Tab-separated table of C-alpha atoms in Angstrom:
chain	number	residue	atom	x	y	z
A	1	UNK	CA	23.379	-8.716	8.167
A	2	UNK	CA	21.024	-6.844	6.120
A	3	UNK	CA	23.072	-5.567	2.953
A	4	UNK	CA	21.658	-2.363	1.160
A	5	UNK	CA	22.027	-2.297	-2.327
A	6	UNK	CA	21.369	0.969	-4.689
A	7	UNK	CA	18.587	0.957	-7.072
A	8	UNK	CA	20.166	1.671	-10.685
A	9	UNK	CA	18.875	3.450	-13.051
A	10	UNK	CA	18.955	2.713	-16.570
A	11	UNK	CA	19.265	6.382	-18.616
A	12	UNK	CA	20.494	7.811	-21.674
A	13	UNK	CA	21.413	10.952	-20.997
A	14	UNK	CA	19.265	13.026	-23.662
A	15	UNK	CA	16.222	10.760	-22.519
A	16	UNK	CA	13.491	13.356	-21.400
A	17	UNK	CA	11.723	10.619	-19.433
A	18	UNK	CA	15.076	9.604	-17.678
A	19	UNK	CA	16.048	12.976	-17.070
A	20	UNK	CA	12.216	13.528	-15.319
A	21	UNK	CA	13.313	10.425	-12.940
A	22	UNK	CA	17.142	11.765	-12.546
A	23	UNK	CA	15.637	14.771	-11.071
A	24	UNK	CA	13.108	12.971	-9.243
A	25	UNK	CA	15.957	11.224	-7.217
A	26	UNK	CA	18.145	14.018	-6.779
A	27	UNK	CA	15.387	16.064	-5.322
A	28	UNK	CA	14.418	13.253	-2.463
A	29	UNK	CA	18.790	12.147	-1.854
A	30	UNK	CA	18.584	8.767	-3.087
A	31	UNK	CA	22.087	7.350	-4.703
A	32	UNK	CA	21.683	5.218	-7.164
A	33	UNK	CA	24.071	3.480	-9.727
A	34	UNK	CA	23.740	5.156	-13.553
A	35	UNK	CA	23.766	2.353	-16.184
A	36	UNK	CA	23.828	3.602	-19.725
A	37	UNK	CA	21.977	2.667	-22.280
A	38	UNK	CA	22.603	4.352	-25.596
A	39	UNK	CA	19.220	4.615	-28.094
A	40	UNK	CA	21.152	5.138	-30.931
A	41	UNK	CA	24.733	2.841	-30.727
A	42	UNK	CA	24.405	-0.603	-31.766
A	43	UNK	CA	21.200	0.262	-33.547
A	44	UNK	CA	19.757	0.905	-30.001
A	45	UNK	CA	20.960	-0.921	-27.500
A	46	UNK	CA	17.376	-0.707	-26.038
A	47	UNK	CA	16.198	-3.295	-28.311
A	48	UNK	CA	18.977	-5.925	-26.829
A	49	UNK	CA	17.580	-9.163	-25.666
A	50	UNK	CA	18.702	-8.261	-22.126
A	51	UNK	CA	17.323	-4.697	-21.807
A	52	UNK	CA	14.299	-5.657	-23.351
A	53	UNK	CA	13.205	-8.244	-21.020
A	54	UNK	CA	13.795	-5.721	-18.276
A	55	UNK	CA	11.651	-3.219	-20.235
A	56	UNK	CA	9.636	-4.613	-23.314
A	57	UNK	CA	8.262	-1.423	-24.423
A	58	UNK	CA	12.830	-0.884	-25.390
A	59	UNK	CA	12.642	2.661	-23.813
A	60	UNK	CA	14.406	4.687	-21.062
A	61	UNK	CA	14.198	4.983	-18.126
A	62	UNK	CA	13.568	1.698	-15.701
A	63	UNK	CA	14.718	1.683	-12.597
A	64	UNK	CA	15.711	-1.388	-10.869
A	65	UNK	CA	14.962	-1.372	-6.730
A	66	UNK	CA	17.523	-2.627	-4.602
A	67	UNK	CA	15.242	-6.034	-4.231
A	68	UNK	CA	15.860	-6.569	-7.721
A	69	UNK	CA	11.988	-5.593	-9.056
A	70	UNK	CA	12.431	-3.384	-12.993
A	71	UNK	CA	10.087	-0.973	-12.704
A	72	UNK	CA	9.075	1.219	-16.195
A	73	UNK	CA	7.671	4.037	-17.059
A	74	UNK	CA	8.571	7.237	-15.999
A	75	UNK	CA	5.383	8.926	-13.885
A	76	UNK	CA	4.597	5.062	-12.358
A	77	UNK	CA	8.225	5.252	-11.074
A	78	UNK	CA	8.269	8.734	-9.675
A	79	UNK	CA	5.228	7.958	-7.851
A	80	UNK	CA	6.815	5.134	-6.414
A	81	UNK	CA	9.947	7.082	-5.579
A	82	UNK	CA	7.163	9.231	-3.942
A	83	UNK	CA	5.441	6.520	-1.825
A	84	UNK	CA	8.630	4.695	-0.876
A	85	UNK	CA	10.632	8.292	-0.064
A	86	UNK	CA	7.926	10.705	0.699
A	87	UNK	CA	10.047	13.446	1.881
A	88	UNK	CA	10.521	15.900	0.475
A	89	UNK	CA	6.904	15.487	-1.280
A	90	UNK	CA	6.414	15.781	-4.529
A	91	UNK	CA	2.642	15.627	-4.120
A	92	UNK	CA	0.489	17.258	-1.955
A	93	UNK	CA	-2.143	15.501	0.631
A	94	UNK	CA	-5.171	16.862	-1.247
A	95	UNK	CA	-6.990	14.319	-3.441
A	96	UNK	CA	-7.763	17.664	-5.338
A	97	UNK	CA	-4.518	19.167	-6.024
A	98	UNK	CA	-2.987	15.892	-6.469
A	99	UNK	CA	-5.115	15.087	-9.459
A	100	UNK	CA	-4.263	18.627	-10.420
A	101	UNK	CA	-0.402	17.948	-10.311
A	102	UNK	CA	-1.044	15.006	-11.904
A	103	UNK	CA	-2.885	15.954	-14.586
A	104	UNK	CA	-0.319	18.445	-15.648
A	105	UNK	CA	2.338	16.109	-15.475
A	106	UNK	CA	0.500	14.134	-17.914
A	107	UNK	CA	0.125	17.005	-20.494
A	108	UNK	CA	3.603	16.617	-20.917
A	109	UNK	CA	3.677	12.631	-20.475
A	110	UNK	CA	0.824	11.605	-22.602
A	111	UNK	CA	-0.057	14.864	-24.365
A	112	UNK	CA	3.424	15.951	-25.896
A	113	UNK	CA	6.381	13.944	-25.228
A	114	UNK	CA	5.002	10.321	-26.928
A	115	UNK	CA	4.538	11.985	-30.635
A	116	UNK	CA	7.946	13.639	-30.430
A	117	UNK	CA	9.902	10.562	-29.106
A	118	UNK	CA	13.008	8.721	-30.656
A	119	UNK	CA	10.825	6.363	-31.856
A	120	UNK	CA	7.960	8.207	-33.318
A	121	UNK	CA	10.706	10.142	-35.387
A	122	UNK	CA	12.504	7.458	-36.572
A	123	UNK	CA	9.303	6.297	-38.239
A	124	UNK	CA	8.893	9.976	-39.667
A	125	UNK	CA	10.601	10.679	-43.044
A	126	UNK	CA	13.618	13.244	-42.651
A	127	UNK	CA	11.890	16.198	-43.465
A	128	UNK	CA	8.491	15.480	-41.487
A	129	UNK	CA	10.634	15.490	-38.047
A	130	UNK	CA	11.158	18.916	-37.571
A	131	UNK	CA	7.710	20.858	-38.290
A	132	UNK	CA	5.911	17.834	-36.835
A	133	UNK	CA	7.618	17.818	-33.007
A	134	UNK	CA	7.584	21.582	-33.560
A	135	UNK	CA	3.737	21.367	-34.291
A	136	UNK	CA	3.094	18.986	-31.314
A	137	UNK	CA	5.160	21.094	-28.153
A	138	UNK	CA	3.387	24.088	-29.446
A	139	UNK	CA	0.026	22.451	-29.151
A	140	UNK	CA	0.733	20.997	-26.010
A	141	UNK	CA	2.271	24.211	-24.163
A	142	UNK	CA	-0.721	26.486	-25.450
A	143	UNK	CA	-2.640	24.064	-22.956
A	144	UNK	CA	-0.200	23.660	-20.445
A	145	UNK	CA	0.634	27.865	-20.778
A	146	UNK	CA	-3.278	28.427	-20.161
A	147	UNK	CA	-3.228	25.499	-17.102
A	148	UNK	CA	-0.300	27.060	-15.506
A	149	UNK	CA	-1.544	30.567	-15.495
A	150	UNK	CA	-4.044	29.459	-13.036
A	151	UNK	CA	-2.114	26.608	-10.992
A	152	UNK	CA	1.505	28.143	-10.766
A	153	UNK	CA	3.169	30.096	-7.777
A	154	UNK	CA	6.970	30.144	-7.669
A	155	UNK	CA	6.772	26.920	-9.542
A	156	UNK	CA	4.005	24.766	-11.782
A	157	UNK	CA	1.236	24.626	-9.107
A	158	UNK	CA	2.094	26.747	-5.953
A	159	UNK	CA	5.270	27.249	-4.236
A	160	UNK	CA	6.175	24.169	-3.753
A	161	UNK	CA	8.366	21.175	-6.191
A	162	UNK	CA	5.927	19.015	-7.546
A	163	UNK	CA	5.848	16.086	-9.772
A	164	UNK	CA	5.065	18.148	-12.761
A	165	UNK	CA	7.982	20.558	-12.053
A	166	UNK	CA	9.693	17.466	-12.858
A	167	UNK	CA	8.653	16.771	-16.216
A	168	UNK	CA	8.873	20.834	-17.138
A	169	UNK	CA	12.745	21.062	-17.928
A	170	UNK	CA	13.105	18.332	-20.342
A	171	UNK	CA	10.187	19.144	-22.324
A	172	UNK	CA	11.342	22.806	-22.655
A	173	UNK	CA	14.526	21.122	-23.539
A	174	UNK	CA	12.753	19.621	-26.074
A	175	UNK	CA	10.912	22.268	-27.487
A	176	UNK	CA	13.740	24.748	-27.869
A	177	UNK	CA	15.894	21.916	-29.784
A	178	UNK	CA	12.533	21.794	-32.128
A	179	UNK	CA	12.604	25.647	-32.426
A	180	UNK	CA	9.477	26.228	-30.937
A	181	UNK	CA	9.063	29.869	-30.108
A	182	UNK	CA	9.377	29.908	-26.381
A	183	UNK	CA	8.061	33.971	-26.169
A	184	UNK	CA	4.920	32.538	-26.806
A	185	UNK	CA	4.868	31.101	-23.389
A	186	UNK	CA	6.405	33.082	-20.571
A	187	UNK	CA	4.813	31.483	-17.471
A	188	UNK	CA	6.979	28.060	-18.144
A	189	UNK	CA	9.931	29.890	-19.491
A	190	UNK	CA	9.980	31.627	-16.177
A	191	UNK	CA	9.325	28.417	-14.150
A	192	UNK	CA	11.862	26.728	-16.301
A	193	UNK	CA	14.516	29.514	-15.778
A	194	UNK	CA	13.758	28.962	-12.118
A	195	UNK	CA	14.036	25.179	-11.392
A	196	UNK	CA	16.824	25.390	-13.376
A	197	UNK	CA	18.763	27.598	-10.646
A	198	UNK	CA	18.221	24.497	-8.292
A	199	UNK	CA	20.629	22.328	-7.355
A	200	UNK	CA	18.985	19.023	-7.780
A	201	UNK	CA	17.935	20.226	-11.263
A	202	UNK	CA	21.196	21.369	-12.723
A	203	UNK	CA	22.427	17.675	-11.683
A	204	UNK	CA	20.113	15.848	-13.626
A	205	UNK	CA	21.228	18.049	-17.141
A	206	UNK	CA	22.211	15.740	-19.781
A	207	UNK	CA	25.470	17.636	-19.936
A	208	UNK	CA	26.248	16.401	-16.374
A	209	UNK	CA	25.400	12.546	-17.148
A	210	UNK	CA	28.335	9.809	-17.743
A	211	UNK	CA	27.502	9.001	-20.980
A	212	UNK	CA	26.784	12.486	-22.435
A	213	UNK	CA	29.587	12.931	-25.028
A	214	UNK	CA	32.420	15.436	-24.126
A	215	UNK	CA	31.922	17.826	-27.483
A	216	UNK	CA	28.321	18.175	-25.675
A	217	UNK	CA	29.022	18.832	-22.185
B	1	UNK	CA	-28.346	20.877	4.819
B	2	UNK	CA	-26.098	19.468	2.723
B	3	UNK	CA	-26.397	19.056	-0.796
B	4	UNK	CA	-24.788	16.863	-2.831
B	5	UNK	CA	-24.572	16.550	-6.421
B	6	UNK	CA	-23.464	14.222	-8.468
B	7	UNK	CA	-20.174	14.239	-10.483
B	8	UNK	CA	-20.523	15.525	-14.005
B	9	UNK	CA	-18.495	13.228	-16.639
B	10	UNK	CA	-17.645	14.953	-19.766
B	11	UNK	CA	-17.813	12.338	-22.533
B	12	UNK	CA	-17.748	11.041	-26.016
B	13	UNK	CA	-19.102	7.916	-26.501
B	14	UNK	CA	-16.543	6.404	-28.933
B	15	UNK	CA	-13.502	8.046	-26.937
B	16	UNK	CA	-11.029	5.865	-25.512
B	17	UNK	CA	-10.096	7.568	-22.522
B	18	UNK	CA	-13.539	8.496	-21.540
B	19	UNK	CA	-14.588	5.245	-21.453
B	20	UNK	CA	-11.770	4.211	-19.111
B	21	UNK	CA	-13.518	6.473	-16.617
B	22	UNK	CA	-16.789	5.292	-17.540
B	23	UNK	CA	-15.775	2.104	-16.283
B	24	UNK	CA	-14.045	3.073	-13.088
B	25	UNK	CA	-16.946	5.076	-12.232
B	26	UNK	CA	-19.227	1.555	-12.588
B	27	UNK	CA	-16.561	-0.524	-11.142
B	28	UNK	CA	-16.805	2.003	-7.495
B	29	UNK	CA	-20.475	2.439	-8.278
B	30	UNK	CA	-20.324	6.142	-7.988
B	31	UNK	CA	-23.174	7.456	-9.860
B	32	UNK	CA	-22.529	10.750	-12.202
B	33	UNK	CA	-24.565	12.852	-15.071
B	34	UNK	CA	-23.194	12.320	-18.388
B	35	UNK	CA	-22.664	15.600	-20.377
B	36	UNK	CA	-21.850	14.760	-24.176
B	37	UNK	CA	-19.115	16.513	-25.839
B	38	UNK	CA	-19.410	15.790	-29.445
B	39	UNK	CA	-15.805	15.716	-30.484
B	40	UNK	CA	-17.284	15.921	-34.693
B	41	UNK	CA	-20.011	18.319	-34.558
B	42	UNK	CA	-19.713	22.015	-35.106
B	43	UNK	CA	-15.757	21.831	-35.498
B	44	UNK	CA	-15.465	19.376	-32.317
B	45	UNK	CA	-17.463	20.796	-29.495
B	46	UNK	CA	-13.867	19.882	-27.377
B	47	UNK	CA	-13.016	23.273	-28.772
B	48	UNK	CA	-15.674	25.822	-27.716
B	49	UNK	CA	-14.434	28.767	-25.405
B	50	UNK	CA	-17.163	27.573	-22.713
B	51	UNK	CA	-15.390	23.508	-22.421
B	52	UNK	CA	-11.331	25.061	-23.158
B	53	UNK	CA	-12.210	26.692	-20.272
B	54	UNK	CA	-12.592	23.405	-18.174
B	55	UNK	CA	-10.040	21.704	-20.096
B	56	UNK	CA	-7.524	23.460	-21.899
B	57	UNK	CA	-6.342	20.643	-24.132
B	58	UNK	CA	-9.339	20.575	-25.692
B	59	UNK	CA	-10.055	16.945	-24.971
B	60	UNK	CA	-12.498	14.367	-22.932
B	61	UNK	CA	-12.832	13.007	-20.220
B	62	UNK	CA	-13.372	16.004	-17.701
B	63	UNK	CA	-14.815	14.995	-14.461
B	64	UNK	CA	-16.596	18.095	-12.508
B	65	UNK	CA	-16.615	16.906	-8.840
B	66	UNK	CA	-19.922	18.003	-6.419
B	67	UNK	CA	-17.666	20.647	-5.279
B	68	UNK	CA	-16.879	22.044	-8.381
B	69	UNK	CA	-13.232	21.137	-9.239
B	70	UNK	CA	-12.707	20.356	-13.017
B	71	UNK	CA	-10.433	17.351	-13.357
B	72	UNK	CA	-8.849	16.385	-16.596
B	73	UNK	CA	-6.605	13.169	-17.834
B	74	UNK	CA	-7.972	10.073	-17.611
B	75	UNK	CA	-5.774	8.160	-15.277
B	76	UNK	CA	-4.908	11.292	-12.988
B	77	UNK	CA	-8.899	11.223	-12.808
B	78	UNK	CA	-9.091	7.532	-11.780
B	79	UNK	CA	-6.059	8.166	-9.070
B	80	UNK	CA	-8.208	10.801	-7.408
B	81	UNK	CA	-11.419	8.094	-7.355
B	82	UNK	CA	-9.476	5.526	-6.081
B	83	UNK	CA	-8.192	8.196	-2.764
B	84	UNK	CA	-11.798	9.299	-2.489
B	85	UNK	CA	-13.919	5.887	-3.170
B	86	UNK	CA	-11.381	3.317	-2.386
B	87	UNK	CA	-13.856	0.784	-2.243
B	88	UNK	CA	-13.619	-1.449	-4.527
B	89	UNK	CA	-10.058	-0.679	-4.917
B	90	UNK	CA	-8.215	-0.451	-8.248
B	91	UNK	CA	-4.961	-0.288	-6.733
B	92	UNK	CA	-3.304	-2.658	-3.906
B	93	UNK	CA	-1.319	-1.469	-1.028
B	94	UNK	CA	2.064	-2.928	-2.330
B	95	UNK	CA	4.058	0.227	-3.992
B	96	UNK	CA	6.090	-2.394	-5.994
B	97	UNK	CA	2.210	-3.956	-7.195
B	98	UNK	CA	1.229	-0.237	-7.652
B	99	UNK	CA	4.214	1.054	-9.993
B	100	UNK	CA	3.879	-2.758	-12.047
B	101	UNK	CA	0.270	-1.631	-12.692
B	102	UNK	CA	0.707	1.791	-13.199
B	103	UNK	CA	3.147	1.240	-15.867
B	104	UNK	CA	0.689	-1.246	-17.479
B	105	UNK	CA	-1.586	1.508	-17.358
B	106	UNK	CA	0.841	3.976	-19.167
B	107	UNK	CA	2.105	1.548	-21.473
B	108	UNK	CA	-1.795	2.403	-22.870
B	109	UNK	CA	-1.925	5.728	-22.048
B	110	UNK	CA	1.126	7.476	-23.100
B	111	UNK	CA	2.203	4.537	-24.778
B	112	UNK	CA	-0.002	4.121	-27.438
B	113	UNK	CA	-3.094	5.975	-27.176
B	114	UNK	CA	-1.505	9.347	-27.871
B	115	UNK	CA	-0.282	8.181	-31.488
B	116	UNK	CA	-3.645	7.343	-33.035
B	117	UNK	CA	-6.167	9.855	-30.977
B	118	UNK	CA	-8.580	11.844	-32.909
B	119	UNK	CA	-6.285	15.371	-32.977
B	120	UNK	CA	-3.462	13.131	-34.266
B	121	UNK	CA	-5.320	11.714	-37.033
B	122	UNK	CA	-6.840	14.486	-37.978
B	123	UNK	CA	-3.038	16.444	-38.913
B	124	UNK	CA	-2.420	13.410	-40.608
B	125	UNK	CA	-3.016	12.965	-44.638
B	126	UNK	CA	-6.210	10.739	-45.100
B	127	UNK	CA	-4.001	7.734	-46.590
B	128	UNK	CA	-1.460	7.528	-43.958
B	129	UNK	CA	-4.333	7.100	-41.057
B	130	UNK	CA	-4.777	3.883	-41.011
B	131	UNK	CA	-0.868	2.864	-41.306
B	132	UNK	CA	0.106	5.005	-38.744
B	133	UNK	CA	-2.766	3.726	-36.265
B	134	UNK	CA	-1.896	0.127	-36.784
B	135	UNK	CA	1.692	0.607	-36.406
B	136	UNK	CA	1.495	2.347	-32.810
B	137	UNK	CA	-1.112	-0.325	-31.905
B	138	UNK	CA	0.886	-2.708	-32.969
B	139	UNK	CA	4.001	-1.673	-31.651
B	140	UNK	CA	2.711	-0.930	-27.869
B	141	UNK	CA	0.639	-4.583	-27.936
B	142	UNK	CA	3.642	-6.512	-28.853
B	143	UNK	CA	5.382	-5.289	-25.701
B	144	UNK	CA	2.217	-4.841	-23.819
B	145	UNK	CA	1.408	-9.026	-24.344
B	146	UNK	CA	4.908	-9.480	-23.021
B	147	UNK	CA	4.414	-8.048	-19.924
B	148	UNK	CA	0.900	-9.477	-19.678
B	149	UNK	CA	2.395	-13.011	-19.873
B	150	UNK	CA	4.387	-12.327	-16.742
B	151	UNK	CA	1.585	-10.264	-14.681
B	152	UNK	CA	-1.720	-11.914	-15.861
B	153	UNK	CA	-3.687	-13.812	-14.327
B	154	UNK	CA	-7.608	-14.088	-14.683
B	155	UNK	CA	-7.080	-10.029	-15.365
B	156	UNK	CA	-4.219	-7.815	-16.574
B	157	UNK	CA	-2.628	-8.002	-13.119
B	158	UNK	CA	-3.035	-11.297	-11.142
B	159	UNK	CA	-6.461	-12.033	-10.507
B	160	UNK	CA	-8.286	-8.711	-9.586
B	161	UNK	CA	-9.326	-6.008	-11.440
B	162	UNK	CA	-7.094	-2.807	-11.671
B	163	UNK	CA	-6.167	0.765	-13.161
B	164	UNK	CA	-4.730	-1.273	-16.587
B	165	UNK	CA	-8.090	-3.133	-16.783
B	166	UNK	CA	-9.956	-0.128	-17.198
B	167	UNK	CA	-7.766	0.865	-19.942
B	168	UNK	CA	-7.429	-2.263	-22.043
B	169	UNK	CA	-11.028	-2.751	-23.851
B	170	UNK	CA	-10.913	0.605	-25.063
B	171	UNK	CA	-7.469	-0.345	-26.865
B	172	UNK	CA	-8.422	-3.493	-27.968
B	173	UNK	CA	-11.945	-1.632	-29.409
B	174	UNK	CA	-9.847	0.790	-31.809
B	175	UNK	CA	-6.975	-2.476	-32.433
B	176	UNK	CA	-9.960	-4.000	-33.993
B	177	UNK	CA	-11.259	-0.638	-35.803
B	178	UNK	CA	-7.394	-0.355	-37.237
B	179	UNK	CA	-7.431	-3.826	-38.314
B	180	UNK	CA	-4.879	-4.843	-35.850
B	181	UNK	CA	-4.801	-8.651	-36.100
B	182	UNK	CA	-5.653	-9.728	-32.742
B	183	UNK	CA	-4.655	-13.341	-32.772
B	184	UNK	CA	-1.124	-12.267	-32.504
B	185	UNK	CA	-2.177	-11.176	-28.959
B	186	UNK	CA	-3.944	-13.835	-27.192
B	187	UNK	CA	-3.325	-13.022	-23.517
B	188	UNK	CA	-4.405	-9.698	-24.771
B	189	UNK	CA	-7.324	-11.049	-26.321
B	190	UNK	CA	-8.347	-13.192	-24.081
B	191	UNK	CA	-8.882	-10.880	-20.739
B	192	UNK	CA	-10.296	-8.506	-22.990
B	193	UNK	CA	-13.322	-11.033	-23.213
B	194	UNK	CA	-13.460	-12.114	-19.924
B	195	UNK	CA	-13.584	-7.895	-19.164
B	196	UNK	CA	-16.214	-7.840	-21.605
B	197	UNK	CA	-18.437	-10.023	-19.302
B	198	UNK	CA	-18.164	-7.959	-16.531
B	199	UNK	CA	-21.734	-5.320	-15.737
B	200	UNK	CA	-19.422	-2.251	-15.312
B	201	UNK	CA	-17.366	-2.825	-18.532
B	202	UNK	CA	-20.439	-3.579	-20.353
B	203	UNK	CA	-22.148	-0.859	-19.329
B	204	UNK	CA	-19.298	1.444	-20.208
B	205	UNK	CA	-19.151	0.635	-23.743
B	206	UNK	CA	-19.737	3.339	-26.340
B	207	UNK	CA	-22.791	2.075	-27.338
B	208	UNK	CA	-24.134	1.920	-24.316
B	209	UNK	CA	-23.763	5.756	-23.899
B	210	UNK	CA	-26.791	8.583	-24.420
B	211	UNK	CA	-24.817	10.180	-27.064
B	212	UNK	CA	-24.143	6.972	-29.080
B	213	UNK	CA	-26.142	7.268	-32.500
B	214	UNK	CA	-29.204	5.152	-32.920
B	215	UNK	CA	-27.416	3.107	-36.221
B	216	UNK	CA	-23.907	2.259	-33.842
B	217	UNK	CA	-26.222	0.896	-31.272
């Protein structure tokens, strides 16, 4: 008897890079099991012995297959997701376009989201944090603002939900917590306003996690 | 008749990411014209109208296909070599082997290298520089030589040649300009070298490249 397990995913529920995968998941119907794990109790409970030899790098998300394999790192595991489900698609057939979707998916991976992590701030003295994440989403969504003015359709690049589309929520998420100035950029406020009418989206909020605390829902 | 160019690699000899692509370009054998993009001179040449234009984050590598597509980011750039010259391959077929890899290659990518690139350093006060650069390093090799120990063999993952490999030497090349004491990493360290042997790494290095001043060669 073959026994079918669900992969779990291991979130914190204000985790951009989880919330990238939650949506990820909702959008292609796979159930998995929500493990919490919360960055800041316990002095992170990332940085336990057992979490970290799941995920040395002590961040959010992995996701754990039903076969028992960790896997890290949020665009690596989407892209799995993607080979492993690939309907609906989250990237195109084109070698082009894919490298295109890619590419802006990593403007917000590599390009913004690492120098405004937990973990960058915590190094940052208390009065740093705030003008520095502000400075870095600005920089980052002049670029992506300029990409997306040639790329986008109803969403990031064309009409349809790509992997970038994705990774646009929690950044602006991000970036309006920092105070960034969001009239600056009104092709992803638009996109942003729409994906966020979608069901799949609205389920991956942090607001709508298990462990988001109930003065924050 | 059809006419076909080569590629066009925009490049910087001493950066990191454009000599991952310098390497997977070797590694497939794909030959390309190498257009320098001094990231110093004249206010960083990254930042004139005519190269935003092609890449809006002002950075390197781009990669301007024979048909004319701009690509930017350097593993989104690899991904789309790999689909169109999948021989040699830098990827196996297994989508559990892909994501393990993939994640390597991020741990790199969005991991560290986005911490202690050139724009980064340059907001930063001149005496915090090297600190901060270290630190990242540090940080990301500690949990990158943990996960090596488990996936390693003769290269980063088992015993050929992948995405990750492409991105390690560069890593390890500014670990050593940081003053990152390498001994604490000797998995690390010692694929590095065996990389190092390798034609298509050694021809990637910076100061191998036509832009590489005469006293770095």
């Amino acid at each position: 008897m073959l026994l079918l397990f669900q992969p779990i995913l291991y979130s914190y529920f204000r985790s951009s890079c989880s919330w990238r995968v939650r949506i990820a998941l909702n959008i292609k119907g796979i159930e998995y099991e929500y493990k919490a794990v919360h960055l800041l109790n316990n002095g992170g409970e990332q940085r336990s012995e057992d979490y970290s030899s799941k995920n040395p790098m002590q961040q959010v998300p992995s996701l754990e297959t039903s076969n028992g394999d960790v896997l890290t790192q949020s665009l690596p595991i989407m892209e799995y997701l993607e080979e492993q489900y690939p309907s609906p698609s989250l990237l195109p057939k084109d070698s082009i376009q894919r490298a295109q979707i890619r590419a802006l998916a990593e403007m917000i991976n590599s390009g913004i989201q690492p120098l405004q992590n937990l973990t960058v701030l915590q190094y940052l003295k208390e009065d740093q944090k705030a003008e520095w994440s502000k400075h870095w989403i600005h920089n980052g969504f002049v670029a992506l603002e300029k990409t997306l003015e040639k790329t986008s359709g109803k969403y990031c690049f064309g009409d349809n939900i790509t992997l970038v589309d994705c990774c646009l929520p929690p950044q602006v998420f991000n970036a309006n917590r920092f105070k960034v100035d969001m009239a600056e950029f009104p092709v992803i406020s638009r996109i942003n306003e729409d994906l966020g009418k979608i069901e799949a989206f609205k389920l991956a909020q942090p607001s709508q996690q298990p462990d988001c605390p109930s003065d924050l829902k």
